CSV table of C-alpha atoms and ligand atoms in Angstrom, one decimal:
chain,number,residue,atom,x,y,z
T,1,UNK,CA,-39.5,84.5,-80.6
T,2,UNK,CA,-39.0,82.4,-83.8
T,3,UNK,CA,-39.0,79.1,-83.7
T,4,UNK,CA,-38.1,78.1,-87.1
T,5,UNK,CA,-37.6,79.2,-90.9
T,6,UNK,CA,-39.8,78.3,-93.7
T,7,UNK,CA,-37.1,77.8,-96.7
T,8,UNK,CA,-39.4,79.2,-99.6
T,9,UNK,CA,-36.8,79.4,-102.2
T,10,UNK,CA,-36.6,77.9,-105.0
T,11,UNK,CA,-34.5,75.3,-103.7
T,12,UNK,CA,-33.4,73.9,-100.7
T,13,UNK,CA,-37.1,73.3,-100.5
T,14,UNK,CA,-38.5,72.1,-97.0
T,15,UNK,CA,-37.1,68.6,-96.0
T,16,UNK,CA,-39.8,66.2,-94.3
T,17,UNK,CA,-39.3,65.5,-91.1
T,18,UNK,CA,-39.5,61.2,-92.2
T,19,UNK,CA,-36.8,62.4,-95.1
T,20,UNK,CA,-34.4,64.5,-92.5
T,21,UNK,CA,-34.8,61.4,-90.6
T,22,UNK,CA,-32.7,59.1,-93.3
T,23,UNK,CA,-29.8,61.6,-93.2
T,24,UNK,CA,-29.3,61.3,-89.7
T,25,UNK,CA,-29.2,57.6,-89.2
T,26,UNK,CA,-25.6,55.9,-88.6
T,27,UNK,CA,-23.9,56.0,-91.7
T,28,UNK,CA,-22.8,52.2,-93.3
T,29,UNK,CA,-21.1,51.0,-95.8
T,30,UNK,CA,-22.1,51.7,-99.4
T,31,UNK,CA,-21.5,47.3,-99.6
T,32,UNK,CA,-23.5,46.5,-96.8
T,33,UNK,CA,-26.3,44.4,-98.5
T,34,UNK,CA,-29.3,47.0,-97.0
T,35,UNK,CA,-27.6,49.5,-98.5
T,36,UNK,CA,-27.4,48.3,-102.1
T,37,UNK,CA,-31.2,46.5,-101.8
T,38,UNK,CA,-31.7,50.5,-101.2
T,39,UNK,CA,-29.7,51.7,-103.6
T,40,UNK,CA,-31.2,49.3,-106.0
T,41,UNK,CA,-34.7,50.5,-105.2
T,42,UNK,CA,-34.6,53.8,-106.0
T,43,UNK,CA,-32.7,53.4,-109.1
T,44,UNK,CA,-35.7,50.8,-110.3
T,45,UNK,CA,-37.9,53.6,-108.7
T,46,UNK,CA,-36.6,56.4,-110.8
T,47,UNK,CA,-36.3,54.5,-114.0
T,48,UNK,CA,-39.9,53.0,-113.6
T,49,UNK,CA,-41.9,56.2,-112.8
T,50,UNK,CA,-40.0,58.2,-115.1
T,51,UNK,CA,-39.7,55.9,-118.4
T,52,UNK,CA,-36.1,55.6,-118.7
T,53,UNK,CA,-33.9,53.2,-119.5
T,54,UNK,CA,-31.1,54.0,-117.4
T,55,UNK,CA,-31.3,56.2,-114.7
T,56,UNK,CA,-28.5,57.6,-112.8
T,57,UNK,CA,-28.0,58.9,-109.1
T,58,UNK,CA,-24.6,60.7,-108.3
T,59,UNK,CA,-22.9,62.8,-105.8
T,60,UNK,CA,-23.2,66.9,-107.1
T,61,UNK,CA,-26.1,69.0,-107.4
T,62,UNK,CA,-28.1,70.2,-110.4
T,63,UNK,CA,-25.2,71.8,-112.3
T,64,UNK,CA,-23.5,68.9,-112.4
T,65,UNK,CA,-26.3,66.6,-113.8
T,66,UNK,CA,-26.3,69.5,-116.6
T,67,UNK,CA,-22.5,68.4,-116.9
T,68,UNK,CA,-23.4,64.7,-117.4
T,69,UNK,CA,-26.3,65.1,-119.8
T,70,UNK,CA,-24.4,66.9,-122.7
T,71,UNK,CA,-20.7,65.0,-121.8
T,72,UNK,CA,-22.5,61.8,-123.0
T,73,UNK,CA,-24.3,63.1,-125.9
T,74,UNK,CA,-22.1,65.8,-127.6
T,75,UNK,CA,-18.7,66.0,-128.4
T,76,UNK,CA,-15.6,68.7,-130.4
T,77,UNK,CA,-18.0,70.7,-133.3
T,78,UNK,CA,-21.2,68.9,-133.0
T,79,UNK,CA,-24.1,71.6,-133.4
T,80,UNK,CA,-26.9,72.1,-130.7
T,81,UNK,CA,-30.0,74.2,-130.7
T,82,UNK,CA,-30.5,75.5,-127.2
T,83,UNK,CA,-34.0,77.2,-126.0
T,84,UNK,CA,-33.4,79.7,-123.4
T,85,UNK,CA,-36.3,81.2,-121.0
T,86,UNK,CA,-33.9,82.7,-118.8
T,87,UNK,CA,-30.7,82.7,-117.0
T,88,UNK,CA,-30.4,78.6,-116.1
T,89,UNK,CA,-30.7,77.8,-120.2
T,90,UNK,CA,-28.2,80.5,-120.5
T,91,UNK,CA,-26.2,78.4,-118.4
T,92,UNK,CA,-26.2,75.9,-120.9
T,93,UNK,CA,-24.1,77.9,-123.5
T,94,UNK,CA,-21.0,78.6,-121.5
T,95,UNK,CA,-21.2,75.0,-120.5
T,96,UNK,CA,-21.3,73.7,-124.5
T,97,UNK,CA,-18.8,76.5,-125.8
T,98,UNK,CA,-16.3,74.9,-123.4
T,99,UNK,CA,-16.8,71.8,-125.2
T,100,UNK,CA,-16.5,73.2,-128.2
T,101,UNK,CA,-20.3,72.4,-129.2
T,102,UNK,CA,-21.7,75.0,-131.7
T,103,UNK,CA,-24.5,76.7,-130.3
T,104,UNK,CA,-28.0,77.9,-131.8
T,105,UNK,CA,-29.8,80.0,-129.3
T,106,UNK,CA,-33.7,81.0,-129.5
T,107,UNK,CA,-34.0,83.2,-126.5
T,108,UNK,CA,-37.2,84.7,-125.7
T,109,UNK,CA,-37.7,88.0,-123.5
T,110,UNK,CA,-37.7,87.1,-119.4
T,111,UNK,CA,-41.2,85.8,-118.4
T,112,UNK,CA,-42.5,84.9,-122.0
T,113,UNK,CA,-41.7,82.0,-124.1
T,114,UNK,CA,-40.5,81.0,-127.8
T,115,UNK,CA,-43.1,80.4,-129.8
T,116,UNK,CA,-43.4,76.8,-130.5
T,117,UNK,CA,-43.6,78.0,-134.7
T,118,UNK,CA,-39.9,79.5,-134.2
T,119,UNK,CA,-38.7,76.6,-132.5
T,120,UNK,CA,-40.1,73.9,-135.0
T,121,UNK,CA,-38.8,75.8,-137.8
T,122,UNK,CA,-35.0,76.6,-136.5
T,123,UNK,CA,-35.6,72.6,-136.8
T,124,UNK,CA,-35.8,72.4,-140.3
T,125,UNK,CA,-32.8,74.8,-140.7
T,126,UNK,CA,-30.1,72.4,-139.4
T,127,UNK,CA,-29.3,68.5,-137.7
T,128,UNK,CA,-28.9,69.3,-134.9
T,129,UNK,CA,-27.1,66.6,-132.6
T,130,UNK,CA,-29.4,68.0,-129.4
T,131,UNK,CA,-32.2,70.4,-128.6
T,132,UNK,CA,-31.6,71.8,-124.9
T,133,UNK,CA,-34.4,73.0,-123.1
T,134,UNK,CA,-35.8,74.3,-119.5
T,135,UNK,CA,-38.8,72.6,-118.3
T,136,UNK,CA,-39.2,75.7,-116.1
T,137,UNK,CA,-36.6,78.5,-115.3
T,138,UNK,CA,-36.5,79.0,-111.9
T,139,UNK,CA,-35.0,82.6,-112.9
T,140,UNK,CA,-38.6,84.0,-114.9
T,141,UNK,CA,-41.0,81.2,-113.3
T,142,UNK,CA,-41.8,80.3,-117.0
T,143,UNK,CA,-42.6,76.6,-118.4
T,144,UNK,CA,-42.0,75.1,-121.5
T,145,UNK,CA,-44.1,73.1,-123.5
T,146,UNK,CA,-41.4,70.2,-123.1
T,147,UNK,CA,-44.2,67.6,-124.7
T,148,UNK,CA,-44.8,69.8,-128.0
T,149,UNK,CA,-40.9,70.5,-128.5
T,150,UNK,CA,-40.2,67.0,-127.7
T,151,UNK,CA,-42.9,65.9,-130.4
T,152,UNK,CA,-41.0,67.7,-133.3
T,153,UNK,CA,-37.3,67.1,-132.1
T,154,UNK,CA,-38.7,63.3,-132.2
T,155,UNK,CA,-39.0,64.1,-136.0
T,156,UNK,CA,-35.2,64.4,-136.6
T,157,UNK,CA,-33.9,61.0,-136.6
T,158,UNK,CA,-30.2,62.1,-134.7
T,159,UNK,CA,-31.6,64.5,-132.7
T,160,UNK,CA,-31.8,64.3,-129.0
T,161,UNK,CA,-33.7,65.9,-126.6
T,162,UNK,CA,-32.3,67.2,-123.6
T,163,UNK,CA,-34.4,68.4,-120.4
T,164,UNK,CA,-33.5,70.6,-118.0
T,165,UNK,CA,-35.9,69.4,-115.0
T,166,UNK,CA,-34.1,70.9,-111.9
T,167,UNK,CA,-36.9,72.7,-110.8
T,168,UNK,CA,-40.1,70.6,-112.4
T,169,UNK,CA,-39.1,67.1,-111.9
T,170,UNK,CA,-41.4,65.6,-109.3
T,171,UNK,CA,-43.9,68.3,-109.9
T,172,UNK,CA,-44.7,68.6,-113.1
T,173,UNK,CA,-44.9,65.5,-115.4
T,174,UNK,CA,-42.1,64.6,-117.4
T,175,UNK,CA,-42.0,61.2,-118.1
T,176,UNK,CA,-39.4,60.3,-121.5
T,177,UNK,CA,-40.9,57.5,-123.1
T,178,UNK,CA,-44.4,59.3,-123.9
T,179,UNK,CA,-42.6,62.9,-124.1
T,180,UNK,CA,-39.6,61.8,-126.1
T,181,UNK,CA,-37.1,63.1,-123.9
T,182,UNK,CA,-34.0,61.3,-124.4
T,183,UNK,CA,-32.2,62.6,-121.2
T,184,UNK,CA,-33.7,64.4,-118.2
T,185,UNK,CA,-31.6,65.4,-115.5
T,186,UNK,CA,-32.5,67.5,-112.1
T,187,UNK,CA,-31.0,67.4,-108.3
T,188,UNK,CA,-32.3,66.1,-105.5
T,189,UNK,CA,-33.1,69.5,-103.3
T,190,UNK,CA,-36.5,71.2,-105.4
T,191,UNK,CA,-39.1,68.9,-105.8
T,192,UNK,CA,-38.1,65.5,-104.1
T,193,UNK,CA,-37.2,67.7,-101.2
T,194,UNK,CA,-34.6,66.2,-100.5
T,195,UNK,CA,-31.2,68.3,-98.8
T,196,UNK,CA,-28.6,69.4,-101.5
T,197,UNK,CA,-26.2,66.8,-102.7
T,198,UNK,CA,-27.8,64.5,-105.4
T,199,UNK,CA,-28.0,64.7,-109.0
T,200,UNK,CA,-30.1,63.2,-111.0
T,201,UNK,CA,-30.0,61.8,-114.5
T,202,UNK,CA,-32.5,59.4,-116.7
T,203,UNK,CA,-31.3,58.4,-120.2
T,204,UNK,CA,-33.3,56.7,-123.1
T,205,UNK,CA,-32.3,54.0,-125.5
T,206,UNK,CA,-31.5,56.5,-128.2
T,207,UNK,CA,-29.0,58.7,-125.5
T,208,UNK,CA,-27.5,55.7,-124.3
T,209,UNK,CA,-26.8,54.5,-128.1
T,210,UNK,CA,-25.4,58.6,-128.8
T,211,UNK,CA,-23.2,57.7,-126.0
T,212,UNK,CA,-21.8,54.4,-127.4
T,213,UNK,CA,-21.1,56.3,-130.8
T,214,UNK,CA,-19.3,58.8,-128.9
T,215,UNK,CA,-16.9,56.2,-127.9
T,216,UNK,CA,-14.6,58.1,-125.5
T,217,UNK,CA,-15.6,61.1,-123.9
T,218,UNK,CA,-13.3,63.4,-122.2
T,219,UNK,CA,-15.1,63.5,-118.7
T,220,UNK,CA,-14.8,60.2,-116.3
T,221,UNK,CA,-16.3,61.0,-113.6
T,222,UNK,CA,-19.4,61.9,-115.1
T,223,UNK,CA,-19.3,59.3,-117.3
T,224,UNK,CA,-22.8,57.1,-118.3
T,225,UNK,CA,-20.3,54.4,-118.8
T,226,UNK,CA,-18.6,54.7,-115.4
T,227,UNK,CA,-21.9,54.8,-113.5
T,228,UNK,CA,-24.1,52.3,-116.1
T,229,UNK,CA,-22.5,48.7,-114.0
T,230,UNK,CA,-23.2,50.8,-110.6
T,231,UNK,CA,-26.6,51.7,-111.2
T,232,UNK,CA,-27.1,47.9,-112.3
T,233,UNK,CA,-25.3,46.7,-109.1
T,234,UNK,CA,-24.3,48.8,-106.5
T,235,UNK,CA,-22.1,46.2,-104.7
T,236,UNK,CA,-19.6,47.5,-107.9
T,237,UNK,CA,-17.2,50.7,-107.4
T,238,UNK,CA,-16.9,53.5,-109.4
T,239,UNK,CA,-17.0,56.7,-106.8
T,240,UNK,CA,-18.5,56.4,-103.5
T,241,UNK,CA,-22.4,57.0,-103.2
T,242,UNK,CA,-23.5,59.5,-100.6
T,243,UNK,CA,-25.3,56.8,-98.5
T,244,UNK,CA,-27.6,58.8,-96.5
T,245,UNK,CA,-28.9,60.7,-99.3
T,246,UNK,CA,-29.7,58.0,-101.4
T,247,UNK,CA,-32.0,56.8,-97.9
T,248,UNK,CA,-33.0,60.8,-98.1
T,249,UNK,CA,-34.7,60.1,-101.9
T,250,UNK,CA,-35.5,56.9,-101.4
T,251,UNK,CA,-37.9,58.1,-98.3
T,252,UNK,CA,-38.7,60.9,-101.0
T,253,UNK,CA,-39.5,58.2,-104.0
T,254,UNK,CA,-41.8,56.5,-101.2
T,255,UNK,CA,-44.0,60.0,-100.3
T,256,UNK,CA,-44.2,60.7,-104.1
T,257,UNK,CA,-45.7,56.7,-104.8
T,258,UNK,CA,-48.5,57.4,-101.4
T,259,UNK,CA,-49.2,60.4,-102.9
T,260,UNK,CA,-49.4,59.6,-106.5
T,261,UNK,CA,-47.4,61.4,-109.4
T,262,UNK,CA,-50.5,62.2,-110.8
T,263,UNK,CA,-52.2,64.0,-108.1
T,264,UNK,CA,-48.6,65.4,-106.8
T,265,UNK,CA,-48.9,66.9,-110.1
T,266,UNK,CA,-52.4,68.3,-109.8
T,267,UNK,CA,-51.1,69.4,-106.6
T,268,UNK,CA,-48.8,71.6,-107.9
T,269,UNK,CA,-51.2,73.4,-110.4
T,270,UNK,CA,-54.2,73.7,-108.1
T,271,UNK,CA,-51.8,75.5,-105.0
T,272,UNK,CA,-49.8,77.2,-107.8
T,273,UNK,CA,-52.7,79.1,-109.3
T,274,UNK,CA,-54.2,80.0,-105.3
T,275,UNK,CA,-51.2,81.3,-104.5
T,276,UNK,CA,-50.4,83.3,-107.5
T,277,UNK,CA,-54.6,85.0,-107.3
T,278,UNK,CA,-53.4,85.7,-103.6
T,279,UNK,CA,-50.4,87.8,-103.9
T,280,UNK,CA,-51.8,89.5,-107.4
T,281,UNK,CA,-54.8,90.3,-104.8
T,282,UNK,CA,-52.5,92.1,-102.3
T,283,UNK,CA,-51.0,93.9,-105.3
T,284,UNK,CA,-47.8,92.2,-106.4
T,285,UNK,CA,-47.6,91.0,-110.2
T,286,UNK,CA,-45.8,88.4,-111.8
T,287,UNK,CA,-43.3,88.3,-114.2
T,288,UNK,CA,-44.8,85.2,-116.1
T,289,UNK,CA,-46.9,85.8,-118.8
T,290,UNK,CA,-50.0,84.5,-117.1
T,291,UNK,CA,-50.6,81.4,-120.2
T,292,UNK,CA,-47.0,79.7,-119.5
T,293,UNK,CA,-46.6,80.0,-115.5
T,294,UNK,CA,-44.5,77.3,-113.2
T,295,UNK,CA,-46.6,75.5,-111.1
T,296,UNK,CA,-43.5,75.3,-108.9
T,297,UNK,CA,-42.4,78.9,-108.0
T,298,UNK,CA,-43.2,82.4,-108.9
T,299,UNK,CA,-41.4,85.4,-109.3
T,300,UNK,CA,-43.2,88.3,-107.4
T,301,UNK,CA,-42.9,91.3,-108.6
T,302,UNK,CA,-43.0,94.1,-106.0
T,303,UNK,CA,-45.6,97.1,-106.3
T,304,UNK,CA,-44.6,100.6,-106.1
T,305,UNK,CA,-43.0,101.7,-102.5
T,306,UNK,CA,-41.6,98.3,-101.8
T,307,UNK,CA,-37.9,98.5,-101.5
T,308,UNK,CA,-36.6,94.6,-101.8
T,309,UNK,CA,-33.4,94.0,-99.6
T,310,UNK,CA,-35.5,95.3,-97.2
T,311,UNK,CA,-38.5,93.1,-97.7
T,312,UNK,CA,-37.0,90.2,-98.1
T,313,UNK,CA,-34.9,91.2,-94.5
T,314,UNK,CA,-38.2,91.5,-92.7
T,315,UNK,CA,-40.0,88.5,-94.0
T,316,UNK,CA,-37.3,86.4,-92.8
T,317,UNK,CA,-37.4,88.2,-89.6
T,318,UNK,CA,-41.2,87.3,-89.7
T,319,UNK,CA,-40.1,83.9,-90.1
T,320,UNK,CA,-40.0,83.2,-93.7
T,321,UNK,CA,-37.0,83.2,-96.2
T,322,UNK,CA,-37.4,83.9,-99.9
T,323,UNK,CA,-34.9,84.4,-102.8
T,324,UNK,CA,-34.3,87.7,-104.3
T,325,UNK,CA,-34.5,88.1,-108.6
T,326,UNK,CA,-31.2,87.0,-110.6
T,327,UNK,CA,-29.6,89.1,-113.4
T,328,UNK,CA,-32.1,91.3,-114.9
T,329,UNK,CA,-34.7,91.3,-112.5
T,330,UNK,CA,-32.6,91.7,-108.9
T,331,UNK,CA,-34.0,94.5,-106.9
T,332,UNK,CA,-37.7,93.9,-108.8
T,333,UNK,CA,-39.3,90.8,-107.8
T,334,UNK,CA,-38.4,88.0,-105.1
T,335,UNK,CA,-38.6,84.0,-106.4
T,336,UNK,CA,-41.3,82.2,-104.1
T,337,UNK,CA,-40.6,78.2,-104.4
T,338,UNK,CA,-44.2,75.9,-103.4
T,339,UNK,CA,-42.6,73.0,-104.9
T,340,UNK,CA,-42.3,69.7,-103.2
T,341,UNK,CA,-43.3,68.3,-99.7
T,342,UNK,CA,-45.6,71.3,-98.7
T,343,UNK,CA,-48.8,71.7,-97.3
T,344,UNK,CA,-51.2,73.8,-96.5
T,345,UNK,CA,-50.2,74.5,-93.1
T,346,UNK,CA,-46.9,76.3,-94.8
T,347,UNK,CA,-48.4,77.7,-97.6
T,348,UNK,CA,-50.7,79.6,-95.4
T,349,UNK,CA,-48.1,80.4,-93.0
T,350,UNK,CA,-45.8,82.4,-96.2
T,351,UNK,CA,-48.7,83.9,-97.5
T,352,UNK,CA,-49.4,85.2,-93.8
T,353,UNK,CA,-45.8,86.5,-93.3
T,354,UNK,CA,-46.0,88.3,-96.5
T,355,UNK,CA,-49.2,90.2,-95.5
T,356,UNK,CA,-47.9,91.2,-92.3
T,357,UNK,CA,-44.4,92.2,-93.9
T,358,UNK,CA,-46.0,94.2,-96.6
T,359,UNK,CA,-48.3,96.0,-94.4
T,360,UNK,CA,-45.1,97.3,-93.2
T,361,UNK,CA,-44.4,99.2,-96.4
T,362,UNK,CA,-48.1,100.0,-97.9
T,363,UNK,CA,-51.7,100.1,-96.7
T,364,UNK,CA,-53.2,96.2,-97.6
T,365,UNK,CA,-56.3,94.9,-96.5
T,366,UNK,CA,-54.5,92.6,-93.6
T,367,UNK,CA,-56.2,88.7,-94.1
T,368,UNK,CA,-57.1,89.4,-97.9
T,369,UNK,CA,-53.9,87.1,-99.4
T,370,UNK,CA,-54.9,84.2,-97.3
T,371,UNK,CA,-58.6,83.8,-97.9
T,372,UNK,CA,-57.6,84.0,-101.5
T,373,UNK,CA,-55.7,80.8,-101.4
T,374,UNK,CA,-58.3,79.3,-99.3
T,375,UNK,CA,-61.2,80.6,-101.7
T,376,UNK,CA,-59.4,79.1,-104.4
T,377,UNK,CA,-57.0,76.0,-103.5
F,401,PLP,C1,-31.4,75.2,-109.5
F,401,PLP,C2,-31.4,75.0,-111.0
F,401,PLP,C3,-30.2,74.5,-111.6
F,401,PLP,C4,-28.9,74.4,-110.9
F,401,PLP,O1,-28.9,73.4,-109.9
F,401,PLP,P1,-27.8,73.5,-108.7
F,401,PLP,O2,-28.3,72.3,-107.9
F,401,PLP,O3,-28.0,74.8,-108.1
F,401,PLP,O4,-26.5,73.2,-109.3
F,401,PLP,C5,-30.2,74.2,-112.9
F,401,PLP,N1,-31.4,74.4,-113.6
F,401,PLP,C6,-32.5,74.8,-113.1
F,401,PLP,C7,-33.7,75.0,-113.9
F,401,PLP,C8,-32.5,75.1,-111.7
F,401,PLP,O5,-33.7,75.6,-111.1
């Protein structure tokens, strides 16, 4: 008997029970007055513990909000510089080519990083109008060092900085004032665990003035513009917020302020590392170089003898669900997610299911993976 799924990927992450418990309530309308004061909340929420000046919440998921940040900044032959750690900045340079944005790609081998020399002096080679990055590619499990990068793009007067946080915001820092991000964006199901549905964008004073230079822009819905007078007061109209969800984060935004975004953080790293020493100590590896891990998933790299369609079947069957590898690496590693509202109760519980389901393929030492994490949380 199975009672219920642990979702380990890397997004949907595990939805509270107090957060599922805001998506079923009886929908209103998005004008009802305890709506807005909610809708006005998290907005103020978002913008305050992140240091933005605007911050936006829209219908879409994390794709989207990758839309929005470079359909506000860039437009027809500006240059960019992206930095690619895997296959989500990749996604970046289909997404700009469309737009006709020249693109500069550093690209660094799958589980390592660009040094932070080669990116500071592809800098000096051009103006760029943006440097994309990755805070941490869910694809390689690999973080950047957004704070260094965003301390020499804040060297180039009309350069912005551009943060892919879809799998790092809410648990790792990234705060734009202090980093010199100039727009962050992310989604609302990896680390608010939240359901899918929301995407998230913060914008500084310098993206916002990029925006005003840009004057019209060829995208409305997704349009700062459009969505600045909502996010200001929702009792306006642009598109119709996704009510429930908006209650979802706003229960998420509340766990995240008990907690504290500092030890949330802390969190992350501390049950990051425990988990990683436990699976290298029942013989996986991992593909991140071990100086530059994610402290919100890992990709798990299978040893010898482990066939993964297989593995990842029985797991599931033993009651937790994990993602398999994307583009280079399918078939040699699953993705483990740990990001969010977890605990220790479900981290032991995966870390359990995985002993039991590789002692199905090769001799372990059952109990070994566990007292790992505990030896070392
Ligand atoms: C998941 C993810 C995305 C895409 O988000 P969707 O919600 O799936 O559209 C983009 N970037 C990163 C780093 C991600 O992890």
């Amino acid at each position: 008997m199975i009672n219920s799924k642990l979702c380990m990927i890397p997004g949907p992450t595990p939805v509270a029970r107090s957060i599922q418990n805001q998506m079923g309530r009886e929908t209103i309308s998005f004008k009802d007055t305890n709506f807005v004061n909610d809708f006005i909340s998290v907005v103020n929420d978002l913008e305050v513990l992140w240091g933005a000046e605007q911050a936006f919440v829209i219908a879409g998921s994390g794709t989207l909000a990758m839309e929005m940040a470079i359909a506000n900044t860039l437009q027809d032959d500006d240059r960019c510089l992206v930095i690619s750690h895997g296959y989500f900045g990749d996604r970046f340079i289909d997404m700009l080519e469309r737009r006709h944005i020249h693109v500069d790609i550093l690209q660094s081998a799958w589980g390592d990083i660009v040094p932070l020399e080669t990116i500071s002096e592809q800098l000096k080679t051009n103006d760029y109008k943006a440097v994309i990055a990755t805070h941490i590619d869910t694809s390689t499990g690999v973080v950047a060092n957004i704070s260094k990068i965003g301390s020499f793009v804040a060297e180039h007067e009309n350069t912005l900085f551009i943060v892919d946080g879809v799998c790092s915001t809410a648990a790792v820092k990234e705060h734009l004032e202090s980093m010199k991000i100039d727009v962050l964006l992310s989604a609302s199901q990896k680390a608010f665990g939240v359901a899918p549905g929301l995407a998230l964008v913060w914008a500084s004073k310098k993206a916002l003035e990029r925006r005003k230079q840009l004057q019209n822009v060829r995208d409305s819905y997704i349009d700062f513009f459009k969505w600045q007078p909502i996010m200001d007061d929702p009792m306006k109209y642009w598109g119709t917020p996704p009510v429930n969800l908006i209650w979802a984060l706003k229960q998420s935004l509340t766990l995240i302020k008990e907690e504290g975004l500092e030890y949330r953080f802390q969190r992350h790293v501390k049950d990051a590392k425990a988990i990683q020493q436990a699976l290298q100590a029942i013989g996986f590896d991992i593909l991140a170089n071990e100086h530059h891990r994610a402290a919100t998933l890992t990709n798990v790299v299978y040893p010898e003898g482990v066939p993964d369609v297989e593995f990842r079947q029985e797991l599931a069957r033993q009651g937790v669900v994990v993602a398999g590898g994307i583009g280079q690496t399918a078939g040699k590693l699953f993705r483990l997610g740990h990001m969010g509202n977890i605990d220790t109760h479900i981290i032991t519980s995966t870390l359990n299911a995985i002993e039991r389901t590789l002692a199905q393929f090769i001799d372990i030492d059952y109990g070994v993976a566990v007292k790992t994490y505990m030896d070392n949380r």
